[in-house]
Amino acid sequence: MNSTVTTPPLRPGVLTAGVSAIVALVVGSGVALLAGVGLVSALRTGARSWLVLQGAGIELQGTTLGLVPLGGVLLCGALTARVARAMTPAPVESPGAFAATVAGTSGVVAAVLASVSSTPEIVVNPARAAAAVFVVTGVSAALGATMHHGRAGDLWPAPWRRPEVRGAVSAGARGAAVLLAAAGVVVVTLLVRHVERAGQLWALLDPGASGTPALAAICLLAVPTMVAWTASVLLGPGFVLGTQTSVDLAGAQLGPVPGLPVLAALPSPGTFDDWVVVLGLVPVLAGLVAGWTVRAGAEAPFGLSDRPVLGRSLLGLAAGAAGGVVVGVLVGASGGAVGPGRLADAGPPALTPLLVAVPLMAVGGALGALAAHYRDARALRPEPDADARPSRRPRLRLRHQPPGADRRDG
């Protein structure tokens, strides 16, 4: 008899959605109130902030701002996951039903808030708001409710619960993390090199005491998006920031850009040095890490017990491809409009990063898996018997010596 106590999904799901929305509204509205905005306007600002941070987009006086702020998505997702964890002290009976409850409730709340917070000058599309919040809250709630109970495996569909598939996806996530971490190092390096330029942009904006926290928060939330755009550069497609600004591994063309201090990380215009092209190997190396660390949980991946090299290679290939899917989707979703006219197109292409990341990281994954296979095979090779080894080096015999114990062949 199973004595594990479980929780029905409906009540904690509705509470998770409600508490997450209320906390976000209180924080957003409170910041607006501190800035001197009236109560009604502050409530509208808090609602819009929660929606826009999750990718709902917004239209300001006919100008659409459709960029998905990855930093805001991570922030709201972390809030929902934390609330979901608090609302599920015991494992839920059905993680899928719990996530669907949170996502559905949050989506309805988002559509209502988008409708009531819109004005003739500022409009939030209810359909897009509901869809964006549905995805972010659903995924975050599912992870938050299962991971702290050690039941994240319950989220896997039944056909994906094979050890090979789970091992490949887990290793692919590690490979994707390596690629994004490398992109983050590039962003930080450029920010450090251009810190004086960032200070000048900050001084030009002159946010004052009341605007400094808001500007700092915007810059921090923009960093994950810049990391995704830099990953697109490492993959090859690069990114654009308006019609006159583009960056790839070959070089940078800079036109007028928004005066956000964090954009000081943009490289100087012109052709890059030849060694920069070597950074194009980073996605392959990230795939190699995925293939090197993949574990099938079984001796014969995909049932290829008679061809272990092929099975291990296919496992590494799948791990690298999984990492490529993660990176490609993340990078492709990070673009959107950031302003009118020439700023209507910003970020990487929608599909090209995915089409490039999957094969590059898959090749690296196969190479890493092959290297790991031969490493393991060498480690399992038995050591020669110590008694069978010669006790000393045999003496050489010179040709002029007669046969005997002291003769050495020269």
Coordinates of C-alpha atoms in Angstrom, one line a residue:
M1 CA 0.0 0.0 0.0
N2 CA 1.4 3.4 -1.0
S3 CA 1.4 5.7 2.1
T4 CA 2.6 8.8 0.3
V5 CA 0.3 11.8 1.0
T6 CA -0.7 13.7 -2.2
T7 CA -2.6 16.9 -2.8
P8 CA -5.5 17.4 -5.3
P9 CA -4.4 19.8 -8.0
L10 CA -7.4 22.2 -8.2
R11 CA -7.2 24.2 -5.0
P12 CA -3.4 24.8 -4.9
G13 CA -3.4 25.5 -8.7
V14 CA -6.0 28.3 -8.3
L15 CA -4.2 29.7 -5.3
T16 CA -0.8 29.6 -7.0
A17 CA -2.2 31.6 -10.0
G18 CA -4.0 34.1 -7.7
V19 CA -1.2 34.7 -5.3
S20 CA 1.4 35.1 -8.1
A21 CA -0.7 37.7 -9.8
I22 CA -1.5 39.6 -6.6
V23 CA 2.2 39.7 -5.5
A24 CA 3.2 41.0 -9.0
L25 CA 0.4 43.6 -9.0
V26 CA 1.3 44.8 -5.5
V27 CA 5.0 45.2 -6.3
G28 CA 4.4 46.9 -9.7
S29 CA 1.7 49.2 -8.3
G30 CA 3.8 50.1 -5.3
V31 CA 6.7 51.2 -7.4
A32 CA 4.4 53.3 -9.5
L33 CA 2.9 54.9 -6.3
L34 CA 6.4 55.7 -5.1
A35 CA 7.0 57.5 -8.3
G36 CA 4.1 59.8 -7.6
V37 CA 1.5 58.2 -9.9
G38 CA -2.2 58.2 -8.8
L39 CA -3.8 55.1 -7.4
V40 CA -5.8 54.1 -10.6
S41 CA -2.8 54.8 -12.9
A42 CA -0.6 52.8 -10.5
L43 CA -2.8 49.8 -10.6
R44 CA -2.9 49.9 -14.4
T45 CA 0.9 50.3 -14.5
G46 CA 1.3 47.3 -12.2
A47 CA -1.0 45.1 -14.4
R48 CA 0.7 46.2 -17.6
S49 CA 4.2 45.5 -16.1
W50 CA 3.2 42.0 -15.1
L51 CA 1.9 41.3 -18.5
V52 CA 4.7 42.9 -20.5
L53 CA 7.4 41.2 -18.4
Q54 CA 5.9 37.8 -19.5
G55 CA 6.0 38.7 -23.2
A56 CA 2.5 40.2 -23.7
G57 CA 3.8 43.1 -25.7
I58 CA 2.3 46.6 -25.6
E59 CA 1.1 49.3 -28.0
L60 CA 2.0 52.9 -27.2
Q61 CA 0.1 55.5 -29.3
G62 CA 0.1 53.2 -32.3
T63 CA 3.7 51.9 -31.9
T64 CA 4.0 48.2 -31.0
L65 CA 6.6 47.0 -28.6
G66 CA 6.7 43.3 -29.1
L67 CA 10.1 42.3 -27.7
V68 CA 10.0 39.4 -25.3
P69 CA 12.0 40.4 -22.2
L70 CA 13.7 37.2 -21.2
G71 CA 14.8 38.8 -17.9
G72 CA 11.2 39.5 -17.1
V73 CA 10.1 36.0 -18.1
L74 CA 12.7 34.5 -15.7
L75 CA 11.7 36.9 -12.9
C76 CA 7.9 36.1 -13.2
G77 CA 8.6 32.4 -13.7
A78 CA 10.7 32.3 -10.6
L79 CA 7.9 34.0 -8.6
T80 CA 5.3 31.5 -9.9
A81 CA 7.6 28.6 -9.1
R82 CA 8.2 29.8 -5.6
V83 CA 4.5 30.3 -4.9
A84 CA 3.8 26.8 -6.4
R85 CA 6.3 25.3 -4.1
A86 CA 4.7 27.0 -1.1
M87 CA 1.3 25.8 -2.1
T88 CA 2.3 22.2 -2.5
P89 CA 3.8 21.0 0.8
A90 CA 2.9 17.5 -0.4
P91 CA 3.3 16.2 -3.9
V92 CA 0.3 16.9 -6.2
E93 CA -1.7 13.9 -7.5
S94 CA -1.2 15.0 -11.1
P95 CA 1.5 17.6 -11.9
G96 CA 0.0 18.0 -15.4
A97 CA -3.4 18.9 -14.1
F98 CA -1.8 21.3 -11.5
A99 CA 0.2 23.1 -14.2
A100 CA -2.9 23.3 -16.5
T101 CA -4.9 24.7 -13.6
V102 CA -2.3 27.4 -12.9
A103 CA -1.9 28.2 -16.6
G104 CA -5.6 28.4 -17.3
T105 CA -6.4 30.5 -14.3
S106 CA -3.5 32.8 -15.0
G107 CA -4.4 33.1 -18.6
V108 CA -7.9 34.2 -17.7
V109 CA -6.6 36.7 -15.2
A110 CA -4.2 38.1 -17.8
A111 CA -6.9 38.6 -20.4
V112 CA -9.0 40.4 -17.9
L113 CA -6.2 42.6 -16.7
A114 CA -5.1 43.4 -20.3
S115 CA -8.7 44.6 -21.1
V116 CA -9.2 46.7 -18.0
S117 CA -5.7 48.3 -18.0
S118 CA -5.8 49.3 -21.7
T119 CA -6.5 52.9 -22.6
P120 CA -6.8 54.6 -26.0
E121 CA -3.1 55.5 -25.8
I122 CA -1.8 52.3 -24.2
V123 CA -3.2 48.9 -25.4
V124 CA -2.3 45.4 -24.3
N125 CA -3.6 42.7 -26.5
P126 CA -5.7 40.3 -24.4
A127 CA -5.2 37.3 -26.6
R128 CA -1.4 37.6 -26.7
A129 CA -1.3 38.4 -22.9
A130 CA -3.3 35.3 -22.1
A131 CA -1.1 33.1 -24.3
A132 CA 2.1 34.4 -23.0
V133 CA 1.1 34.2 -19.3
F134 CA -0.4 30.7 -19.9
V135 CA 2.9 29.4 -21.1
V136 CA 5.2 31.1 -18.5
T137 CA 3.1 30.3 -15.5
G138 CA 2.2 26.8 -16.6
V139 CA 5.9 25.7 -17.1
S140 CA 7.0 27.5 -14.0
A141 CA 4.3 26.1 -11.7
A142 CA 5.0 22.6 -13.0
L143 CA 8.7 22.9 -12.2
G144 CA 8.1 24.5 -8.8
A145 CA 5.6 21.9 -7.7
T146 CA 7.7 18.9 -8.7
M147 CA 11.4 19.6 -8.3
H148 CA 11.5 20.2 -4.6
H149 CA 9.7 16.8 -4.1
G150 CA 12.2 15.1 -6.4
R151 CA 9.4 14.2 -8.8
A152 CA 10.3 16.2 -11.9
G153 CA 10.3 12.9 -13.8
D154 CA 6.5 12.8 -13.5
L155 CA 6.4 15.7 -16.0
W156 CA 7.8 13.5 -18.7
P157 CA 5.3 12.0 -21.2
A158 CA 5.2 8.2 -21.0
P159 CA 7.0 7.7 -24.4
W160 CA 9.8 9.9 -23.2
R161 CA 10.5 8.1 -20.0
R162 CA 13.1 5.8 -21.6
P163 CA 16.5 6.2 -20.0
E164 CA 18.0 7.2 -23.3
V165 CA 15.6 10.0 -23.9
R166 CA 15.8 11.4 -20.4
G167 CA 19.6 11.2 -20.5
A168 CA 19.8 12.9 -23.8
V169 CA 17.5 15.8 -22.8
S170 CA 19.4 16.3 -19.5
A171 CA 22.8 16.3 -21.2
G172 CA 21.4 18.6 -23.9
A173 CA 20.3 21.1 -21.2
R174 CA 23.9 21.0 -19.9
G175 CA 25.2 21.7 -23.3
A176 CA 22.8 24.6 -23.8
A177 CA 23.9 26.0 -20.4
V178 CA 27.5 25.9 -21.6
L179 CA 26.7 27.9 -24.8
L180 CA 24.6 30.5 -22.9
A181 CA 27.3 30.8 -20.2
A182 CA 29.9 31.5 -22.9
A183 CA 27.6 34.1 -24.4
G184 CA 27.3 35.6 -20.9
V185 CA 31.0 35.9 -20.6
V186 CA 31.2 37.8 -23.9
V187 CA 28.5 40.2 -22.7
V188 CA 30.2 40.9 -19.4
T189 CA 33.6 41.3 -21.1
L190 CA 32.1 43.9 -23.5
L191 CA 30.4 45.7 -20.7
V192 CA 33.6 45.9 -18.7
R193 CA 35.5 47.2 -21.7
H194 CA 32.8 49.8 -22.4
V195 CA 31.9 50.8 -18.9
E196 CA 32.9 54.4 -19.6
R197 CA 30.5 54.5 -22.5
A198 CA 27.7 53.1 -20.3
G199 CA 28.4 55.8 -17.7
Q200 CA 28.0 58.5 -20.3
L201 CA 24.7 57.1 -21.5
W202 CA 23.5 56.9 -17.9
A203 CA 24.5 60.6 -17.4
L204 CA 22.7 61.6 -20.5
L205 CA 19.5 60.0 -19.3
D206 CA 19.9 61.6 -15.9
P207 CA 17.2 59.4 -14.2
G208 CA 17.4 61.2 -10.9
A209 CA 16.8 59.6 -7.5
S210 CA 13.3 58.4 -8.3
G211 CA 14.2 57.0 -11.7
T212 CA 17.4 55.3 -10.9
P213 CA 15.9 52.1 -9.5
A214 CA 13.6 51.8 -12.5
L215 CA 16.4 52.3 -15.0
A216 CA 18.7 49.9 -13.1
A217 CA 16.0 47.3 -13.1
I218 CA 15.4 47.7 -16.9
C219 CA 19.1 47.3 -17.6
L220 CA 19.4 44.2 -15.4
L221 CA 16.3 42.6 -17.0
A222 CA 17.8 43.4 -20.5
V223 CA 21.0 41.3 -19.8
P224 CA 19.4 37.9 -20.4
T225 CA 18.1 39.1 -23.8
M226 CA 21.6 40.4 -24.7
V227 CA 23.0 37.0 -23.7
A228 CA 20.5 35.3 -26.1
W229 CA 21.4 37.7 -28.9
T230 CA 25.2 37.1 -28.3
A231 CA 24.5 33.3 -28.5
S232 CA 22.9 34.0 -31.9
V233 CA 26.2 35.7 -32.9
L234 CA 28.2 32.7 -31.8
L235 CA 25.9 30.5 -33.8
G236 CA 26.3 32.6 -36.9
P237 CA 23.1 34.4 -37.7
G238 CA 23.8 37.3 -35.4
F239 CA 21.2 40.0 -34.7
V240 CA 19.9 43.3 -35.8
L241 CA 18.8 46.4 -33.8
G242 CA 16.8 48.4 -36.2
T243 CA 17.5 48.8 -39.9
Q244 CA 21.0 50.2 -39.6
T245 CA 22.6 48.1 -36.8
S246 CA 23.7 44.5 -37.1
V247 CA 26.2 42.3 -35.4
D248 CA 27.6 38.9 -36.4
L249 CA 31.0 37.1 -36.3
A250 CA 32.3 39.0 -39.3
G251 CA 31.8 42.5 -37.8
A252 CA 29.4 45.1 -36.6
Q253 CA 27.5 47.9 -38.3
L254 CA 26.1 50.4 -35.8
G255 CA 23.5 53.1 -36.6
P256 CA 21.4 55.1 -34.1
V257 CA 20.3 52.8 -31.2
P258 CA 18.3 53.4 -28.0
G259 CA 20.3 55.1 -25.3
L260 CA 20.0 52.3 -22.8
P261 CA 23.2 52.1 -20.8
V262 CA 23.4 48.3 -21.1
L263 CA 23.6 48.7 -24.8
A264 CA 27.1 50.0 -24.3
A265 CA 28.1 46.3 -24.6
L266 CA 27.5 46.6 -28.4
P267 CA 30.9 46.1 -30.1
S268 CA 32.6 48.9 -31.9
P269 CA 31.7 49.2 -35.6
G270 CA 33.9 47.6 -38.2
T271 CA 35.3 44.3 -39.1
F272 CA 36.4 42.1 -36.3
D273 CA 39.8 40.5 -35.9
D274 CA 40.4 37.2 -37.6
W275 CA 40.6 35.3 -34.3
V276 CA 37.0 36.2 -33.5
V277 CA 35.9 33.6 -36.1
V278 CA 37.2 30.9 -33.7
L279 CA 34.3 31.7 -31.4
G280 CA 32.1 30.0 -34.0
L281 CA 33.4 26.7 -32.5
V282 CA 31.7 27.4 -29.2
P283 CA 28.4 25.8 -30.2
V284 CA 30.3 22.6 -31.3
L285 CA 32.2 22.6 -28.0
A286 CA 28.9 23.0 -26.1
G287 CA 27.5 20.0 -28.0
L288 CA 30.7 18.1 -27.2
V289 CA 30.0 18.7 -23.5
A290 CA 26.5 17.4 -23.9
G291 CA 27.8 14.2 -25.6
W292 CA 30.6 13.8 -23.1
T293 CA 28.3 13.9 -20.1
V294 CA 25.3 12.0 -21.5
R295 CA 24.3 8.9 -19.6
A296 CA 21.7 6.5 -20.9
G297 CA 21.1 4.6 -17.7
A298 CA 21.4 1.3 -19.6
E299 CA 24.3 -0.6 -21.1
A300 CA 22.8 -0.7 -24.6
P301 CA 21.5 2.7 -25.8
F302 CA 18.5 2.3 -28.2
G303 CA 18.9 -1.5 -27.9
L304 CA 22.1 -1.6 -30.0
S305 CA 23.9 -4.0 -27.7
D306 CA 25.8 -5.5 -30.6
R307 CA 27.0 -2.0 -31.9
P308 CA 27.9 0.0 -28.8
V309 CA 29.8 2.6 -30.7
L310 CA 26.8 3.4 -32.9
G311 CA 24.5 3.4 -29.9
R312 CA 26.7 5.8 -28.0
S313 CA 27.1 8.1 -31.0
L314 CA 23.4 8.3 -31.6
L315 CA 22.9 9.1 -27.9
G316 CA 25.4 11.9 -28.1
L317 CA 23.8 13.1 -31.4
A318 CA 20.4 13.3 -29.7
A319 CA 21.9 15.1 -26.6
G320 CA 23.5 17.7 -28.8
A321 CA 20.4 18.1 -30.9
A322 CA 18.3 18.6 -27.7
G323 CA 20.6 21.3 -26.6
G324 CA 20.4 22.9 -30.0
V325 CA 16.6 22.9 -29.7
V326 CA 16.7 24.6 -26.3
V327 CA 19.1 27.3 -27.5
G328 CA 17.4 27.8 -30.8
V329 CA 14.0 28.3 -29.3
L330 CA 15.3 30.6 -26.6
V331 CA 17.2 32.7 -29.1
G332 CA 14.5 32.8 -31.7
A333 CA 11.9 34.0 -29.1
S334 CA 14.1 36.8 -27.9
G335 CA 13.4 39.2 -30.8
G336 CA 10.7 41.7 -31.5
A337 CA 9.9 45.3 -32.1
V338 CA 11.5 47.9 -29.7
G339 CA 10.1 51.0 -31.2
P340 CA 8.7 52.7 -34.3
G341 CA 10.1 52.9 -37.8
R342 CA 13.7 51.5 -38.0
L343 CA 13.4 49.9 -34.5
A344 CA 10.4 47.7 -35.6
D345 CA 12.8 44.8 -36.1
A346 CA 15.2 43.8 -33.3
G347 CA 17.0 40.6 -32.3
P348 CA 17.9 37.4 -34.1
P349 CA 15.9 35.8 -36.9
A350 CA 13.1 33.6 -35.6
L351 CA 14.0 30.3 -37.2
T352 CA 17.6 30.5 -38.4
P353 CA 19.2 30.1 -34.9
L354 CA 17.3 26.9 -34.4
L355 CA 18.2 25.5 -37.9
V356 CA 21.9 26.2 -37.2
A357 CA 22.1 25.3 -33.5
V358 CA 20.6 21.8 -33.9
P359 CA 23.1 20.4 -36.5
L360 CA 26.2 22.1 -34.9
M361 CA 25.5 20.9 -31.4
A362 CA 24.5 17.5 -32.7
V363 CA 27.8 17.0 -34.4
G364 CA 29.6 18.1 -31.2
G365 CA 27.4 15.7 -29.2
A366 CA 28.3 12.8 -31.4
L367 CA 32.1 13.6 -31.1
G368 CA 31.8 14.0 -27.3
A369 CA 29.9 10.7 -27.0
L370 CA 32.5 8.9 -29.0
A371 CA 35.3 10.3 -26.9
A372 CA 33.5 9.3 -23.7
H373 CA 32.9 5.8 -25.1
Y374 CA 36.6 5.2 -25.8
R375 CA 37.5 6.8 -22.4
D376 CA 35.2 4.3 -20.6
A377 CA 36.4 1.4 -22.7
R378 CA 40.0 2.2 -21.8
A379 CA 39.1 2.5 -18.1
L380 CA 37.5 -0.9 -18.2
R381 CA 40.4 -2.5 -20.0
P382 CA 42.1 -5.0 -17.5
E383 CA 45.6 -4.3 -16.4
P384 CA 48.3 -6.8 -17.4
D385 CA 49.3 -9.3 -14.7
A386 CA 52.2 -8.0 -12.7
D387 CA 53.7 -11.5 -12.6
A388 CA 53.7 -11.7 -16.4
R389 CA 55.9 -8.6 -16.7
P390 CA 59.6 -9.1 -17.1
S391 CA 61.5 -8.5 -13.9
R392 CA 64.3 -6.6 -15.6
R393 CA 65.2 -5.3 -19.0
P394 CA 66.8 -8.0 -21.2
R395 CA 70.4 -7.5 -21.9
L396 CA 71.6 -6.8 -25.4
R397 CA 74.1 -9.0 -27.0
L398 CA 77.0 -7.9 -29.2
R399 CA 77.6 -9.8 -32.4
H400 CA 81.3 -10.5 -31.6
Q401 CA 80.5 -12.2 -28.3
P402 CA 80.2 -15.9 -28.3
P403 CA 76.9 -17.4 -27.2
G404 CA 76.4 -17.2 -23.5
A405 CA 74.8 -15.4 -20.7
D406 CA 76.8 -12.3 -21.2
R407 CA 76.4 -12.0 -25.0
R408 CA 74.7 -8.8 -26.3
D409 CA 73.4 -8.4 -29.8
G410 CA 74.4 -5.0 -31.1

